[in-house]
Short mmCIF file of C-alpha atoms in Angstrom, two decimals:
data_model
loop_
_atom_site.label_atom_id
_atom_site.label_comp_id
_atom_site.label_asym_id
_atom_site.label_seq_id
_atom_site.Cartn_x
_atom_site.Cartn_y
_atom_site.Cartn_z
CA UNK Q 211 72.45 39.62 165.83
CA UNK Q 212 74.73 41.35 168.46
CA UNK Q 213 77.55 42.26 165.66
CA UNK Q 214 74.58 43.81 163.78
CA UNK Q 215 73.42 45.62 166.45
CA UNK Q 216 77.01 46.59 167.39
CA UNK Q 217 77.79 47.55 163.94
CA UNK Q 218 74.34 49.89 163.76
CA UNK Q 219 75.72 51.63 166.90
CA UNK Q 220 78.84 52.27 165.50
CA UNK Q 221 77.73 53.45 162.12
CA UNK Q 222 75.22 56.15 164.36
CA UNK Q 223 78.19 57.20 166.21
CA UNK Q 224 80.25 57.80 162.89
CA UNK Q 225 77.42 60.08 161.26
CA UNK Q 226 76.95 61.83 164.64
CA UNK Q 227 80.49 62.47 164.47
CA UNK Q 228 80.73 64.06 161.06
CA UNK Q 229 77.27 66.38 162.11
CA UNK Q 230 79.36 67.46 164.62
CA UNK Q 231 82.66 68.11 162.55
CA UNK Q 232 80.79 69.08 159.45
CA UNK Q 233 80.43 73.04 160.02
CA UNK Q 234 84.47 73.22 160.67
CA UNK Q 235 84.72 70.96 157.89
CA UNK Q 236 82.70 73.37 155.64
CA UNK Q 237 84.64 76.86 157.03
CA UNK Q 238 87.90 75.10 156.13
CA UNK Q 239 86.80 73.78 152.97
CA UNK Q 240 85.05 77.15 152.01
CA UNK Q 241 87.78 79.41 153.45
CA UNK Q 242 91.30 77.45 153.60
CA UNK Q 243 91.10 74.45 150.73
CA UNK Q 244 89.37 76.91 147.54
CA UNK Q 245 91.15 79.97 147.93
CA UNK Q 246 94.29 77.94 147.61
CA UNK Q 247 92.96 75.82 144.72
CA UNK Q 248 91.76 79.49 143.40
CA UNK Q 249 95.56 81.23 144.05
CA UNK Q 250 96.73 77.08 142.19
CA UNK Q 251 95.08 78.14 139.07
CA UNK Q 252 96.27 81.36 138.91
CA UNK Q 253 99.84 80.53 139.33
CA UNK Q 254 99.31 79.22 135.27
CA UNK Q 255 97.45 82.51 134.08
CA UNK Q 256 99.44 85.98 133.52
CA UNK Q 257 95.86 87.60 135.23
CA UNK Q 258 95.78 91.22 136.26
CA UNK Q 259 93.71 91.43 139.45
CA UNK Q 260 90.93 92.70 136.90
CA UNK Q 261 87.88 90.40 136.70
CA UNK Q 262 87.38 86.83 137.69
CA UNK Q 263 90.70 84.56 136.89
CA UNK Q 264 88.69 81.96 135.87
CA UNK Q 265 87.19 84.32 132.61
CA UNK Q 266 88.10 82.93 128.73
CA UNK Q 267 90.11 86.26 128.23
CA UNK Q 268 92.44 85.81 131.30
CA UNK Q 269 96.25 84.83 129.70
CA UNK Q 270 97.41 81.10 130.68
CA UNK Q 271 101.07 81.20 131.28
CA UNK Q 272 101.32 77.51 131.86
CA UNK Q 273 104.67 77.05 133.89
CA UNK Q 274 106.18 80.42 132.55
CA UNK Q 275 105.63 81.61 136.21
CA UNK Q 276 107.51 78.92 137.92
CA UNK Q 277 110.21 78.46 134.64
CA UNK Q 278 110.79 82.11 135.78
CA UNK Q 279 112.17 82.20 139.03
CA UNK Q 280 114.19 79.38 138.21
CA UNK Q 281 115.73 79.41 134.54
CA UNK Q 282 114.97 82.57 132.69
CA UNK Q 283 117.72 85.25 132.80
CA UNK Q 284 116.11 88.41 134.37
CA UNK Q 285 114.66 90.14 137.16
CA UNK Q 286 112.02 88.38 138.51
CA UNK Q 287 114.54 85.28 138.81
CA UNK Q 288 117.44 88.13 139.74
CA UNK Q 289 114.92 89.07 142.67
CA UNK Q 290 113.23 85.87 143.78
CA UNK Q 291 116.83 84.21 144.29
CA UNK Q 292 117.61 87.44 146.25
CA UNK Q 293 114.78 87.03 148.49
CA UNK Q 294 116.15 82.81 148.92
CA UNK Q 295 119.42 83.90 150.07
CA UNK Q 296 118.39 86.21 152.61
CA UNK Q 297 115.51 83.92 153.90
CA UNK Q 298 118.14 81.17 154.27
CA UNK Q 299 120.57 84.01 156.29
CA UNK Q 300 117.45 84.77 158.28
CA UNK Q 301 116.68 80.92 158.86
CA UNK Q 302 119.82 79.91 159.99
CA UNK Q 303 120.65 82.91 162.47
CA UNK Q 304 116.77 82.82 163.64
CA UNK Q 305 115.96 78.93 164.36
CA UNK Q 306 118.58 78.31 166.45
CA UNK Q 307 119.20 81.53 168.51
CA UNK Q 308 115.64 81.64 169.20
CA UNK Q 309 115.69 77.88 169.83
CA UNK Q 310 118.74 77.91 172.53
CA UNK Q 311 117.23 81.18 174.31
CA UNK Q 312 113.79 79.78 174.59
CA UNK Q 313 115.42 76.19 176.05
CA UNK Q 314 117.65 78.81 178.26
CA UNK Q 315 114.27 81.05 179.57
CA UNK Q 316 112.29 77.56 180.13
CA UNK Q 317 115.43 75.85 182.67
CA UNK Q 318 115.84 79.66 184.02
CA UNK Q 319 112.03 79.59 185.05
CA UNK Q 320 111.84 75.99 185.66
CA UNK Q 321 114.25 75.98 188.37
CA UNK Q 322 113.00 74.75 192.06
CA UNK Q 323 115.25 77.89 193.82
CA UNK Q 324 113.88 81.03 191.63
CA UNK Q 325 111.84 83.09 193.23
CA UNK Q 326 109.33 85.21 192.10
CA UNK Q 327 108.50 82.48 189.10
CA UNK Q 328 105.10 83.58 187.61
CA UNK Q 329 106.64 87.18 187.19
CA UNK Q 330 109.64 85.93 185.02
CA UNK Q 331 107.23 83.80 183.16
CA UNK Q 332 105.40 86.43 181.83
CA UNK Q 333 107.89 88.98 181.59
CA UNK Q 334 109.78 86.11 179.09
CA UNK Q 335 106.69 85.90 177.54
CA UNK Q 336 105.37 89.25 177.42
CA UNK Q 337 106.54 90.31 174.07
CA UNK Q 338 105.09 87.11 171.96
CA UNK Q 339 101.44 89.02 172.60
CA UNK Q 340 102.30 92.19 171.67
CA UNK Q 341 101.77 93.53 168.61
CA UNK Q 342 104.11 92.83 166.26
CA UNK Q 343 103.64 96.20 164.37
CA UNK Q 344 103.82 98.03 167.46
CA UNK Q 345 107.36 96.10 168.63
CA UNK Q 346 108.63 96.76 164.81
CA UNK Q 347 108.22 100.20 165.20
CA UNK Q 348 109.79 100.59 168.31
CA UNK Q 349 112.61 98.80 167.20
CA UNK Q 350 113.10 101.36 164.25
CA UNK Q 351 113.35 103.94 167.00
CA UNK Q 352 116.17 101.97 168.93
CA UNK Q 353 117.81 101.03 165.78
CA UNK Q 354 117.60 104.57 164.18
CA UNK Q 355 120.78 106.45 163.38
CA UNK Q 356 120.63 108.23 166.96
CA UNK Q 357 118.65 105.58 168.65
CA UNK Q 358 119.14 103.57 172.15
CA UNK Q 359 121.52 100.94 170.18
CA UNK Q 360 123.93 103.28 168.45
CA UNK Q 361 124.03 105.22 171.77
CA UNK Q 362 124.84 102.07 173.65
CA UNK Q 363 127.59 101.20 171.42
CA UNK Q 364 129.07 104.46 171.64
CA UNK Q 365 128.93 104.43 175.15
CA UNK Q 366 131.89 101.57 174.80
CA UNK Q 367 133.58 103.47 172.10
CA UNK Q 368 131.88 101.62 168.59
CA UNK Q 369 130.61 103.67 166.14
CA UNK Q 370 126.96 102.12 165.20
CA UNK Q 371 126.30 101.57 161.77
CA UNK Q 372 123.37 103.13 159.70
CA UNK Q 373 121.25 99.78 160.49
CA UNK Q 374 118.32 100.37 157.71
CA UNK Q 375 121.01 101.96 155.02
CA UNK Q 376 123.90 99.93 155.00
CA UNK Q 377 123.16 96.66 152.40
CA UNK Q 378 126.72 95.28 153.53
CA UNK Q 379 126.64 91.82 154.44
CA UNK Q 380 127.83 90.99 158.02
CA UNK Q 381 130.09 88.22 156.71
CA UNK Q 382 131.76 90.45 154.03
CA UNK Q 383 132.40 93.31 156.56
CA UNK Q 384 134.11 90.65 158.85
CA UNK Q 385 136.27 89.31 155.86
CA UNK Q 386 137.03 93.03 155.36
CA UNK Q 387 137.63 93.47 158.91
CA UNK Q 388 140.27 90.67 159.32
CA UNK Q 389 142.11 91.95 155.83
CA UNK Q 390 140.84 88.90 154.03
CA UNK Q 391 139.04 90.55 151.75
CA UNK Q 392 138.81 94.33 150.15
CA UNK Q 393 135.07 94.88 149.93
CA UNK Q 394 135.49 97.70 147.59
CA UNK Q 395 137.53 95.38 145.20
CA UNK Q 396 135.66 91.67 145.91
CA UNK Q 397 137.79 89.01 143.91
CA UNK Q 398 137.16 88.20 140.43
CA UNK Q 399 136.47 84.76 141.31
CA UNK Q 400 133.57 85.64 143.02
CA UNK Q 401 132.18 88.64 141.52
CA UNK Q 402 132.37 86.71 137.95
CA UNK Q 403 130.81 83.04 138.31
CA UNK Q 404 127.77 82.39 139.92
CA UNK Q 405 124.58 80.12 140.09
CA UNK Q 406 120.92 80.92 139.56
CA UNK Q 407 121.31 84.72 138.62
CA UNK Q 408 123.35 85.86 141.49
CA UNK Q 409 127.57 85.87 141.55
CA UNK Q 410 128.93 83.82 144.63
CA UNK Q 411 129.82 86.66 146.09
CA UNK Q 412 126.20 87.86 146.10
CA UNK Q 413 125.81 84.55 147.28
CA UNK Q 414 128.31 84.95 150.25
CA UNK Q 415 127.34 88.02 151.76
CA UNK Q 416 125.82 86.68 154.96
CA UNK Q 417 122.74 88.86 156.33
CA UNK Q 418 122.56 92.47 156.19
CA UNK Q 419 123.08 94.82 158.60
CA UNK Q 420 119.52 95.79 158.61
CA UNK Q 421 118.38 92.04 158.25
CA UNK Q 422 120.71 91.70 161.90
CA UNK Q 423 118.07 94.31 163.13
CA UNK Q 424 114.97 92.03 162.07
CA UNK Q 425 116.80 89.13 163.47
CA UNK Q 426 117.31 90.90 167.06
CA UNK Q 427 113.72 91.73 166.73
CA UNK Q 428 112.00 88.23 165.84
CA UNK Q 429 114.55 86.41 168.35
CA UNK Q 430 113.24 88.95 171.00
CA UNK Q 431 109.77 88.43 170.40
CA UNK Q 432 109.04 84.36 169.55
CA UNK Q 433 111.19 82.56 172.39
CA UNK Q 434 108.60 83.44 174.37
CA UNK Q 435 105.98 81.05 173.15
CA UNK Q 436 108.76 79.12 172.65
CA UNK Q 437 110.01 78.75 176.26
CA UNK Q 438 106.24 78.12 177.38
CA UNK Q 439 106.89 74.58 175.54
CA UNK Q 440 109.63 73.82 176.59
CA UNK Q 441 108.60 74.34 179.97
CA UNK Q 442 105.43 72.19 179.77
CA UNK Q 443 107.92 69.40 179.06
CA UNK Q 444 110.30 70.18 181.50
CA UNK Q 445 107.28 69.45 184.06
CA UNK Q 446 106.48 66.23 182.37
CA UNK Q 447 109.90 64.74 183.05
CA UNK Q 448 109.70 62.50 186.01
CA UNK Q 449 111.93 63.70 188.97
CA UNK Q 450 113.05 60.22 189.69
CA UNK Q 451 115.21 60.53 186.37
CA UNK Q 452 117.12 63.42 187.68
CA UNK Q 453 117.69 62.31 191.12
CA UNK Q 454 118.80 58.83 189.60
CA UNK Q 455 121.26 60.84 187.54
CA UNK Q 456 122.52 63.05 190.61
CA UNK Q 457 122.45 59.59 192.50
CA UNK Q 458 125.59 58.51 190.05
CA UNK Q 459 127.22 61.43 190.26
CA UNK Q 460 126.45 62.86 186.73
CA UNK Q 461 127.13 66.96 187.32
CA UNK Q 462 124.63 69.81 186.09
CA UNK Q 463 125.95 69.20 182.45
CA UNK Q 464 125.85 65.75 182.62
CA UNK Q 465 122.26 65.58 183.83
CA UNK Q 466 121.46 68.14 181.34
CA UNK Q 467 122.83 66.39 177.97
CA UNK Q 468 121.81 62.70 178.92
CA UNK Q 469 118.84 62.58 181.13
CA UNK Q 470 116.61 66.42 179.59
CA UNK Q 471 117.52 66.78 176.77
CA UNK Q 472 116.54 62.85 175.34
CA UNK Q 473 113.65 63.75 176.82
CA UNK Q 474 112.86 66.78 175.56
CA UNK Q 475 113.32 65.52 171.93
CA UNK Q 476 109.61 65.75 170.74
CA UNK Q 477 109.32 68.72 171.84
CA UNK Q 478 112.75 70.09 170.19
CA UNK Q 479 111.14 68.88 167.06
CA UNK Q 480 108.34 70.99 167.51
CA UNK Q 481 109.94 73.85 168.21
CA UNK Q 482 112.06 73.37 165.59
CA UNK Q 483 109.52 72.66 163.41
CA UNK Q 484 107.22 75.98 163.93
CA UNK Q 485 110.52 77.96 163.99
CA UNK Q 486 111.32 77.03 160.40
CA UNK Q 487 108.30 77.33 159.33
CA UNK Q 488 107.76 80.89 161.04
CA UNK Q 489 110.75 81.99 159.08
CA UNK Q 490 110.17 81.15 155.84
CA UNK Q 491 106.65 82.77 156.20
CA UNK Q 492 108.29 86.38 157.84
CA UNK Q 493 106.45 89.19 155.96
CA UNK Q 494 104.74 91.81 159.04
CA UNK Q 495 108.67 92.95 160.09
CA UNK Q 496 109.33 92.67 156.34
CA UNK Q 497 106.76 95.01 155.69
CA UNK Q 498 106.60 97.97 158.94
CA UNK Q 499 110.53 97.78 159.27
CA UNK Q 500 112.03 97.91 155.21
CA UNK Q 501 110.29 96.55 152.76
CA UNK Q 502 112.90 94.65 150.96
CA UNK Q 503 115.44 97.53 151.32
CA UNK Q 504 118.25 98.50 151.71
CA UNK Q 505 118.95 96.95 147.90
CA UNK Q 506 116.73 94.31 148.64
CA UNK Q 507 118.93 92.62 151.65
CA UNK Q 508 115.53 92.17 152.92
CA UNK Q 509 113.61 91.08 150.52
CA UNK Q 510 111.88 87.87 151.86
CA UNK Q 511 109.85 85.23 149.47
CA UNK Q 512 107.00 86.03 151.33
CA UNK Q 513 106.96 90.10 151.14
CA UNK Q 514 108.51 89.74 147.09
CA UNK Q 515 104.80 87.70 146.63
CA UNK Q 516 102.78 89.69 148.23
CA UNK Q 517 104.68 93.39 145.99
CA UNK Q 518 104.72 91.07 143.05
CA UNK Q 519 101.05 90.64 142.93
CA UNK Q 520 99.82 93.64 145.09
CA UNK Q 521 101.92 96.54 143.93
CA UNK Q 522 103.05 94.80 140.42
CA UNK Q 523 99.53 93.63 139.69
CA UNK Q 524 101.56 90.66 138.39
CA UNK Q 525 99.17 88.04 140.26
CA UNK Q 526 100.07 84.87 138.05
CA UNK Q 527 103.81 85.54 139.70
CA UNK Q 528 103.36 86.32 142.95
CA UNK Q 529 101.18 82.95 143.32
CA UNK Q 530 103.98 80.84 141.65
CA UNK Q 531 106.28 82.42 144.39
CA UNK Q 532 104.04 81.80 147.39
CA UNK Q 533 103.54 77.76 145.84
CA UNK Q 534 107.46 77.37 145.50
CA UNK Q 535 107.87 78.85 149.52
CA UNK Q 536 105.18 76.53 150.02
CA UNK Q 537 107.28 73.38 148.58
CA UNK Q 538 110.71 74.57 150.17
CA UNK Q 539 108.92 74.23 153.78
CA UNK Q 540 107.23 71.22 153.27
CA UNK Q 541 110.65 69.84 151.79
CA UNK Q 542 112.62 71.51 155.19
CA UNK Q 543 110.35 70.15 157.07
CA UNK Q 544 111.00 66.49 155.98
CA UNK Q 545 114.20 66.63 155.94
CA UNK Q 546 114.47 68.26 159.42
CA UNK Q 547 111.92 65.63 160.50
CA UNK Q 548 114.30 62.83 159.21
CA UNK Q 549 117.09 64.22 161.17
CA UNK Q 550 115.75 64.42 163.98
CA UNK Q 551 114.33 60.99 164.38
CA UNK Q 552 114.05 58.48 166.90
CA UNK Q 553 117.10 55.35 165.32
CA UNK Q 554 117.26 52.09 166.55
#
């Protein structure tokens, strides 16, 4: 009679519970899980932006939009590979500069000696609330021709490049730099062979010069939010650890490497984590600061789905594109979540 009664209880508490979850429940359903089924469905259609995709004259493409990017000589596979390789340039500078100068900011402001610690903290973490428009346009003033940046550099004697012109890739200049390599005359080798529509020496190019501008830019403005969670950890680290450490005579470095860091592994993962996925997703920069140019060095996945069905009125494609960036971060994401694991 008591398990009964126990069990009623329960079962009230359940459908109290899901009255009181039931209107998020709803938004998200209504607002997050149909559009995407919606934007699904017309991945497989060639539809126009004209009418309701779900009509009996709207095209079905089947996987013509995916078989595309992927297998089909041409442009859109020409320009959605172009848009990979300089998300993958933009991952790998991004995630880890803005990773070691948010764990740098949070030790900075975490320190028992600083003075004057609320004003660094939200100085650090000042630009992560601003605007993003408003930042990316004063960076194209700083990173114009005659801006701040180009002045600075000739101040010590370096002549600043044409940051939103020049589509030279950083790693080819510094081949060409070193006498390695004659940019003007690539090697055959390169230039001639390639994978997915794009020559390995396409594929070899390292970021742009402008895409180094957008990189200076998002670095500048995420490590912020970055550094504020690092820092919450850094607080939840007992002090007895530390002292232990400094008790055997483990140094700064040593304290830092075997007793923090270990601890701040969860959190690394997070950061981590949000970083990769912020980067794969980078379209508002994309967008105010180039908008794919200079000849498309950068062009993100993200902004080539949004001109592929917005300015292209090629909707069927642009969805594909947003589903396959949608794959390649949940697929990142595992694999960066396997690496980072906890072993035995």
């Amino acid at each position: 009679m008591a398990d009964s009664k126990r069990g009623g209880i329960r079962g009230n508490e359940r459908i109290t519970g899901w009255l009181f979850v039931s209107p998020v429940v709803l938004l998200l359903g209504l607002f997050l899980l149909v559009p995407i089924l919606m934007a699904l469905w017309v991945s497989f259609t060639d539809w126009n932006g004209q009418g309701s995709p779900f009509q009996s004259g709207v095209p079905l493409a089947g996987l013509d939009n995916y078989t595309n990017l992927f297998t089909q000589d041409g442009l859109a596979r020409e320009n959605f590979m172009t848009s990979i390789r300089n998300n993958a340039y933009y991952v790998l500078a991004v995630v880890p500069l803005q990773t070691g100068l948010a764990l740098t900011l949070a030790l900075v402001v975490n320190n028992r000696l600083l003075k004057g610690k609320s004003f660094f903290r939200t100085a650090f973490y000042f630009p992560s609330v601003t605007s993003s428009v408003a930042i990316s346009v004063v960076f194209l003033f700083m990173f114009a021709n005659s801006g701040a940046i180009n002045a600075i550099l000739g101040f010590f004697g370096i002549n600043g490049p044409q940051w939103f012109v020049d589509p030279r890739g950083i790693l080819h200049l510094l081949l060409d730099r070193v006498g390695l390599v004659d940019t003007n005359a690539p090697p055959a080798a390169l230039t001639e062979h390639g994978v997915l529509g794009l020559t390995w020496w396409d594929w070899t190019s390292g970021p742009s010069v402008a895409m180094c501008a957008i990189i200076a830019l998002v670095v500048w403005t995420t490590s912020g939010t970055f550094m504020l969670m690092f820092l919450a950890a850094l607080q939840n680290i007992p002090g007895q650890l530390d002292e232990a450490g400094l008790i055997d005579g483990a140094n700064r470095w040593q304290r830092l490497r075997f007793i923090t860091l270990p601890q701040l592994r969860p959190t690394m993962f997070l950061v981590l984590t949000l970083g990769l996925i912020g980067t794969w997703q980078v379209f508002d920069q994309i967008y105010v600061m180039s908008q794919g140019n200079p000849a498309k060095t950068t062009l993100t996945p993200a902004y080539l789905s949004y001109r592929t069905a917005f300015r292209d009125f090629d909707y069927g494609s642009g969805a594909a594109i947003s589903f396959v960036l949608f794959l390649i971060i949940v697929l990142l994401t595992l694999l960066q979540r396997r690496a980072l694991r906890e072993r035995p």
